CSV table of N, CA, C and O in Angstrom, one decimal:
chain,number,residue,atom,x,y,z
A,1,UNK,N,15.8,-15.1,1.8
A,1,UNK,CA,15.1,-13.7,1.3
A,1,UNK,C,15.8,-12.9,2.6
A,1,UNK,O,14.7,-11.7,1.6
A,2,UNK,N,16.2,-13.3,3.6
A,2,UNK,CA,16.9,-12.2,4.6
A,2,UNK,C,18.3,-12.0,4.3
A,2,UNK,O,18.7,-11.3,5.2
A,3,UNK,N,19.0,-12.4,4.1
A,3,UNK,CA,20.7,-12.6,3.7
A,3,UNK,C,20.7,-11.3,2.6
A,3,UNK,O,21.2,-11.5,1.7
A,4,UNK,N,21.6,-10.2,3.4
A,4,UNK,CA,21.8,-9.2,3.1
A,4,UNK,C,22.7,-9.3,1.6
A,4,UNK,O,22.5,-8.0,1.2
A,5,UNK,N,23.3,-10.0,1.7
A,5,UNK,CA,24.1,-10.6,0.5
A,5,UNK,C,24.1,-10.8,-0.5
A,5,UNK,O,24.5,-10.5,-2.1
A,6,UNK,N,22.6,-11.5,-0.7
A,6,UNK,CA,21.8,-11.9,-1.6
A,6,UNK,C,21.3,-10.4,-2.2
A,6,UNK,O,20.7,-9.8,-2.0
A,7,UNK,N,21.7,-10.5,-3.6
A,7,UNK,CA,20.9,-9.5,-4.1
A,7,UNK,C,19.5,-9.3,-4.1
A,7,UNK,O,19.2,-10.8,-4.2
A,8,UNK,N,19.1,-8.0,-4.4
A,8,UNK,CA,17.7,-8.0,-4.2
A,8,UNK,C,16.5,-8.9,-4.9
A,8,UNK,O,15.5,-9.8,-4.5
A,9,UNK,N,16.7,-9.2,-6.3
A,9,UNK,CA,16.4,-9.5,-7.1
A,9,UNK,C,16.2,-10.7,-6.7
A,9,UNK,O,15.0,-11.7,-7.2
A,10,UNK,N,17.4,-11.4,-6.2
A,10,UNK,CA,17.4,-13.4,-5.9
A,10,UNK,C,16.8,-13.2,-4.7
A,10,UNK,O,15.8,-14.6,-4.7
A,11,UNK,N,16.3,-12.5,-4.0
A,11,UNK,CA,15.6,-12.7,-2.6
A,11,UNK,C,13.7,-12.6,-2.7
A,11,UNK,O,13.5,-13.5,-2.6
A,12,UNK,N,13.8,-11.8,-4.1
A,12,UNK,CA,12.6,-11.5,-4.9
A,12,UNK,C,12.0,-13.4,-5.4
A,12,UNK,O,11.0,-13.5,-5.4
A,13,UNK,N,12.9,-13.5,-6.6
A,13,UNK,CA,12.7,-14.9,-7.3
A,13,UNK,C,12.2,-15.9,-5.9
A,13,UNK,O,11.5,-16.4,-6.4
A,14,UNK,N,13.9,-15.7,-4.9
A,14,UNK,CA,13.5,-17.0,-4.0
A,14,UNK,C,12.0,-17.5,-3.0
A,14,UNK,O,11.0,-18.1,-3.1
A,15,UNK,N,11.5,-15.9,-2.8
A,15,UNK,CA,10.4,-15.4,-1.9
A,15,UNK,C,9.0,-15.7,-2.8
A,15,UNK,O,8.0,-16.4,-2.7
A,16,UNK,N,8.7,-15.6,-4.4
A,16,UNK,CA,7.8,-15.8,-4.9
A,16,UNK,C,7.9,-17.5,-5.4
A,16,UNK,O,6.9,-17.4,-5.4
A,17,UNK,N,8.8,-17.9,-5.5
A,17,UNK,CA,8.7,-19.7,-5.2
A,17,UNK,C,8.6,-19.9,-4.3
A,17,UNK,O,7.6,-21.2,-4.3
A,18,UNK,N,8.7,-19.1,-3.0
A,18,UNK,CA,8.6,-19.8,-1.6
A,18,UNK,C,6.6,-20.0,-1.4
A,18,UNK,O,5.9,-20.5,-1.1
A,19,UNK,N,6.6,-18.7,-2.1
A,19,UNK,CA,5.0,-18.0,-1.8
A,19,UNK,C,4.4,-18.5,-3.2
A,19,UNK,O,2.9,-19.9,-2.5
A,20,UNK,N,4.5,-19.4,-4.3
A,20,UNK,CA,3.9,-20.1,-5.0
A,20,UNK,C,4.0,-21.7,-4.3
A,20,UNK,O,2.9,-22.2,-4.7
A,21,UNK,N,4.7,-22.1,-3.6
A,21,UNK,CA,4.5,-23.3,-3.5
A,21,UNK,C,3.9,-23.4,-2.1
A,21,UNK,O,3.3,-24.6,-2.0
A,22,UNK,N,3.9,-22.7,-1.2
A,22,UNK,CA,3.6,-22.7,-0.4
A,22,UNK,C,1.6,-22.5,-0.5
A,22,UNK,O,0.9,-23.1,0.3
A,23,UNK,N,1.2,-21.8,-1.5
A,23,UNK,CA,0.0,-21.4,-1.8
A,23,UNK,C,-0.9,-22.7,-2.4
A,23,UNK,O,-2.1,-23.2,-2.2
A,24,UNK,N,0.4,-23.4,-3.2
A,24,UNK,CA,-0.3,-24.5,-4.1
A,24,UNK,C,-0.5,-25.8,-2.8
A,24,UNK,O,-1.5,-26.8,-3.0
A,25,UNK,N,-0.1,-25.9,-1.2
A,25,UNK,CA,0.0,-26.8,-1.3
A,25,UNK,C,-1.2,-26.4,0.6
A,25,UNK,O,-1.2,-27.0,1.2
A,26,UNK,N,-1.6,-25.1,0.4
A,26,UNK,CA,-2.7,-24.6,1.2
A,26,UNK,C,-2.0,-24.0,2.9
A,26,UNK,O,-2.8,-23.9,3.4
A,27,UNK,N,-1.1,-23.6,1.9
A,27,UNK,CA,0.0,-23.1,3.7
A,27,UNK,C,-0.3,-21.4,3.6
A,27,UNK,O,0.9,-21.2,3.6
A,28,UNK,N,-0.7,-21.0,4.4
A,28,UNK,CA,-1.8,-19.4,4.2
A,28,UNK,C,-1.0,-18.9,5.5
A,28,UNK,O,0.2,-18.2,5.1
A,29,UNK,N,-0.4,-19.8,6.0
A,29,UNK,CA,-0.1,-19.0,7.8
A,29,UNK,C,1.8,-19.2,7.5
A,29,UNK,O,2.7,-17.7,7.3
A,30,UNK,N,2.2,-19.9,6.1
A,30,UNK,CA,3.8,-19.8,6.2
A,30,UNK,C,3.8,-18.6,4.8
A,30,UNK,O,4.7,-18.0,4.8
A,31,UNK,N,2.7,-18.3,3.6
A,31,UNK,CA,2.9,-17.8,2.7
A,31,UNK,C,3.3,-16.1,3.8
A,31,UNK,O,4.0,-15.4,3.8
A,32,UNK,N,2.3,-16.0,4.8
A,32,UNK,CA,2.4,-14.7,5.4
A,32,UNK,C,3.5,-14.4,6.4
A,32,UNK,O,4.0,-13.3,6.0
A,33,UNK,N,4.5,-15.9,6.4
A,33,UNK,CA,5.5,-15.4,7.2
A,33,UNK,C,6.3,-15.2,6.2
A,33,UNK,O,7.3,-14.4,6.7
A,34,UNK,N,6.8,-15.6,4.9
A,34,UNK,CA,7.4,-15.8,4.1
A,34,UNK,C,7.0,-14.0,3.8
A,34,UNK,O,8.6,-13.1,3.4
A,35,UNK,N,6.0,-13.2,3.4
A,35,UNK,CA,5.9,-12.3,3.0
A,35,UNK,C,6.5,-11.1,3.8
A,35,UNK,O,6.9,-10.1,3.5
A,36,UNK,N,6.3,-11.4,5.2
A,36,UNK,CA,6.5,-10.3,6.4
A,36,UNK,C,7.9,-10.2,6.2
A,36,UNK,O,8.7,-9.4,6.9
A,37,UNK,N,8.6,-11.9,6.1
A,37,UNK,CA,10.3,-11.4,6.6
A,37,UNK,C,11.1,-11.0,5.6
A,37,UNK,O,11.7,-10.0,5.5
A,38,UNK,N,9.7,-11.0,4.2
A,38,UNK,CA,10.6,-10.2,2.9
A,38,UNK,C,10.2,-9.0,3.4
A,38,UNK,O,11.1,-7.6,2.5
A,39,UNK,N,9.3,-7.7,3.8
A,39,UNK,CA,9.2,-6.7,4.3
A,39,UNK,C,10.6,-5.7,4.7
A,39,UNK,O,10.8,-5.0,4.7
A,40,UNK,N,11.4,-6.4,5.3
A,40,UNK,CA,12.6,-6.0,6.3
A,40,UNK,C,14.0,-5.6,5.3
A,40,UNK,O,14.1,-4.8,5.8
A,41,UNK,N,13.5,-6.3,3.9
A,41,UNK,CA,15.0,-6.3,2.7
A,41,UNK,C,14.5,-5.3,1.8
A,41,UNK,O,14.7,-5.3,0.5
A,42,UNK,N,13.0,-4.9,1.6
A,42,UNK,CA,12.3,-4.5,0.6
A,42,UNK,C,12.2,-2.5,0.5
A,42,UNK,O,12.8,-2.3,1.1
A,43,UNK,N,12.5,-2.6,-1.1
A,43,UNK,CA,12.7,-1.2,-1.2
A,43,UNK,C,11.2,-0.7,-0.9
A,43,UNK,O,10.1,-1.5,-0.5
A,44,UNK,N,10.6,0.7,-1.0
A,44,UNK,CA,10.0,1.0,-0.7
A,44,UNK,C,8.1,0.8,-1.4
A,44,UNK,O,7.5,-0.3,-1.1
A,45,UNK,N,8.6,0.6,-3.2
A,45,UNK,CA,7.6,0.5,-3.4
A,45,UNK,C,7.3,-1.6,-3.7
A,45,UNK,O,6.3,-1.8,-3.5
A,46,UNK,N,8.5,-2.4,-3.2
A,46,UNK,CA,8.0,-3.6,-3.2
A,46,UNK,C,7.2,-3.9,-1.9
A,46,UNK,O,6.5,-4.8,-1.6
A,47,UNK,N,7.8,-2.6,-0.9
A,47,UNK,CA,7.1,-3.0,0.5
A,47,UNK,C,5.6,-2.6,0.2
A,47,UNK,O,4.5,-3.3,1.2
A,48,UNK,N,5.1,-2.1,-0.4
A,48,UNK,CA,4.2,-1.0,-1.0
A,48,UNK,C,2.7,-2.6,-1.7
A,48,UNK,O,1.9,-2.7,-0.9
A,49,UNK,N,4.2,-3.3,-2.1
A,49,UNK,CA,3.1,-4.6,-2.8
A,49,UNK,C,3.0,-5.9,-1.9
A,49,UNK,O,2.1,-6.0,-1.6
A,50,UNK,N,4.0,-5.6,-0.9
A,50,UNK,CA,3.8,-6.2,0.2
A,50,UNK,C,2.8,-6.1,1.2
A,50,UNK,O,1.8,-7.4,1.4
A,51,UNK,N,2.9,-5.3,1.8
A,51,UNK,CA,1.5,-5.1,2.3
A,51,UNK,C,0.5,-4.9,1.7
A,51,UNK,O,-0.3,-5.6,2.9
A,52,UNK,N,0.2,-4.8,0.3
A,52,UNK,CA,-1.0,-5.1,-0.5
A,52,UNK,C,-1.5,-6.1,-0.2
A,52,UNK,O,-2.6,-6.9,-0.1
A,53,UNK,N,-0.4,-7.3,-0.5
A,53,UNK,CA,-0.8,-8.4,-0.2
A,53,UNK,C,-0.9,-9.5,0.8
A,53,UNK,O,-2.0,-9.8,0.9
A,54,UNK,N,-0.6,-8.7,1.6
A,54,UNK,CA,-0.1,-8.9,3.2
A,54,UNK,C,-1.9,-9.5,3.8
A,54,UNK,O,-2.3,-10.1,4.6
A,55,UNK,N,-2.1,-7.7,3.0
A,55,UNK,CA,-3.8,-6.8,3.8
A,55,UNK,C,-4.7,-7.8,3.4
A,55,UNK,O,-5.6,-8.3,4.0
A,56,UNK,N,-4.8,-8.1,2.3
A,56,UNK,CA,-5.4,-9.1,1.3
A,56,UNK,C,-5.7,-10.1,1.5
A,56,UNK,O,-7.0,-10.8,1.9
A,57,UNK,N,-5.1,-11.2,1.5
A,57,UNK,CA,-4.2,-12.1,2.2
A,57,UNK,C,-5.2,-12.3,3.6
A,57,UNK,O,-6.0,-13.6,4.5
A,58,UNK,N,-5.0,-11.7,4.7
A,58,UNK,CA,-5.5,-11.6,5.6
A,58,UNK,C,-6.3,-11.1,6.3
A,58,UNK,O,-7.5,-12.0,6.9
A,59,UNK,N,-7.0,-10.1,5.2
A,59,UNK,CA,-8.3,-10.1,5.1
A,59,UNK,C,-9.5,-11.1,5.0
A,59,UNK,O,-10.2,-11.2,5.3
A,60,UNK,N,-9.2,-12.3,3.8
A,60,UNK,CA,-9.5,-13.0,3.5
A,60,UNK,C,-10.1,-14.0,4.3
A,60,UNK,O,-10.8,-15.0,4.1
A,61,UNK,N,-8.7,-14.0,5.1
A,61,UNK,CA,-9.7,-15.3,6.4
A,61,UNK,C,-9.7,-15.1,7.7
A,61,UNK,O,-10.2,-15.1,8.5
A,62,UNK,N,-10.1,-13.6,7.1
A,62,UNK,CA,-11.4,-13.1,8.2
A,62,UNK,C,-10.7,-12.1,9.6
A,62,UNK,O,-11.4,-12.2,10.6
A,63,UNK,N,-9.1,-12.3,9.2
A,63,UNK,CA,-8.3,-11.3,10.6
A,63,UNK,C,-8.3,-10.0,10.2
A,63,UNK,O,-7.4,-9.1,9.7
A,64,UNK,N,-9.4,-8.8,10.4
A,64,UNK,CA,-9.3,-7.5,10.2
A,64,UNK,C,-8.4,-7.2,10.8
A,64,UNK,O,-7.9,-5.9,9.8
A,65,UNK,N,-8.5,-7.2,11.8
A,65,UNK,CA,-7.7,-5.8,12.6
A,65,UNK,C,-6.2,-6.2,12.0
A,65,UNK,O,-5.5,-5.3,12.0
A,66,UNK,N,-5.3,-7.4,11.9
A,66,UNK,CA,-4.6,-7.5,11.3
A,66,UNK,C,-4.0,-6.7,10.6
A,66,UNK,O,-2.8,-6.1,9.6
A,67,UNK,N,-4.9,-7.1,9.4
A,67,UNK,CA,-4.9,-6.5,8.1
A,67,UNK,C,-5.1,-5.1,7.5
A,67,UNK,O,-4.2,-4.2,7.1
A,68,UNK,N,-6.0,-5.0,9.0
A,68,UNK,CA,-6.1,-3.2,8.8
A,68,UNK,C,-4.5,-2.5,8.9
A,68,UNK,O,-4.2,-1.3,8.5
A,69,UNK,N,-3.2,-3.3,9.7
A,69,UNK,CA,-2.1,-3.1,10.2
A,69,UNK,C,-1.2,-2.7,8.9
A,69,UNK,O,-0.6,-2.0,8.8
A,70,UNK,N,-1.8,-4.0,7.9
A,70,UNK,CA,-0.6,-3.7,7.0
A,70,UNK,C,-1.6,-2.6,5.6
A,70,UNK,O,-0.5,-1.9,5.3
A,71,UNK,N,-2.9,-2.5,6.3
A,71,UNK,CA,-3.7,-1.2,4.9
A,71,UNK,C,-2.8,0.2,5.6
A,71,UNK,O,-2.8,0.7,4.7
A,72,UNK,N,-2.7,0.2,6.8
A,72,UNK,CA,-2.2,1.4,7.6
A,72,UNK,C,-1.2,1.6,7.1
A,72,UNK,O,-0.3,2.8,6.7
A,73,UNK,N,0.3,0.7,7.4
A,73,UNK,CA,1.4,0.8,6.4
A,73,UNK,C,2.1,1.2,5.6
A,73,UNK,O,2.5,1.9,4.9
A,74,UNK,N,0.8,0.7,4.7
A,74,UNK,CA,0.6,0.7,3.4
A,74,UNK,C,0.6,2.5,2.7
A,74,UNK,O,1.2,3.4,2.2
A,75,UNK,N,-0.5,2.8,3.4
A,75,UNK,CA,-0.4,4.4,3.3
A,75,UNK,C,0.3,5.3,3.6
A,75,UNK,O,0.3,6.5,3.4
A,76,UNK,N,0.7,4.7,5.0
A,76,UNK,CA,2.2,5.7,5.6
A,76,UNK,C,3.5,5.6,4.3
A,76,UNK,O,3.9,6.9,4.0
A,77,UNK,N,2.9,4.6,3.6
A,77,UNK,CA,4.3,4.5,2.0
A,77,UNK,C,4.0,4.9,1.4
A,77,UNK,O,4.4,5.8,0.2
A,78,UNK,N,2.8,4.8,0.5
A,78,UNK,CA,1.7,5.7,-0.3
A,78,UNK,C,0.7,5.7,0.1
A,78,UNK,O,-0.7,5.6,0.3
A,79,UNK,N,0.6,7.6,0.6
A,79,UNK,CA,-0.8,8.3,1.1
A,79,UNK,C,-1.9,8.6,-0.3
A,79,UNK,O,-2.8,8.1,0.0
A,80,UNK,N,-1.0,8.2,-0.9
A,80,UNK,CA,-2.3,8.3,-2.5
A,80,UNK,C,-2.9,7.3,-2.9
A,80,UNK,O,-3.7,7.9,-3.8
A,81,UNK,N,-2.6,5.9,-2.3
A,81,UNK,CA,-3.2,4.6,-2.9
A,81,UNK,C,-4.6,4.8,-2.1
A,81,UNK,O,-5.5,4.8,-1.1
A,82,UNK,N,-5.7,4.9,-3.2
A,82,UNK,CA,-6.8,5.6,-2.9
A,82,UNK,C,-7.5,3.9,-2.3
A,82,UNK,O,-8.7,4.1,-2.2
A,83,UNK,N,-7.1,3.1,-3.2
A,83,UNK,CA,-7.8,1.8,-3.3
A,83,UNK,C,-7.4,1.2,-1.0
A,83,UNK,O,-8.4,0.8,-0.8
A,84,UNK,N,-6.4,1.9,-1.3
A,84,UNK,CA,-6.2,1.6,0.8
A,84,UNK,C,-6.3,2.4,1.2
A,84,UNK,O,-7.3,2.0,2.3
A,85,UNK,N,-7.1,3.8,1.2
A,85,UNK,CA,-8.1,4.5,1.7
A,85,UNK,C,-9.3,4.3,1.9
A,85,UNK,O,-9.6,4.3,3.1
A,86,UNK,N,-9.5,3.5,1.0
A,86,UNK,CA,-11.1,2.8,0.9
A,86,UNK,C,-11.2,1.8,1.9
A,86,UNK,O,-12.3,1.8,2.1
A,87,UNK,N,-10.6,1.0,2.1
A,87,UNK,CA,-10.4,-0.3,2.8
A,87,UNK,C,-10.4,0.4,4.6
A,87,UNK,O,-11.2,-0.2,5.0
A,88,UNK,N,-10.3,1.5,4.5
A,88,UNK,CA,-9.8,2.3,6.0
A,88,UNK,C,-11.3,2.8,6.2
A,88,UNK,O,-12.2,2.4,7.5
């Protein structure tokens, strides 16, 4: 996930497989950890999607403050995201 020599698409595929496996196993904390690690090496568009996904997952488990942080970062990357702005 964080190996800089690996092509971005390979890292995305690895992330998707891990997230799917962890979701099936009910390992929400591991899903959030994987998504958070992926943020470091993602494109702007990818980071927007990751912050959106993290915000939704974290809000669903009741941690509004942490979810809010991801929504705020999403808006820094995409100020025109009206859905994220409505969540604030």
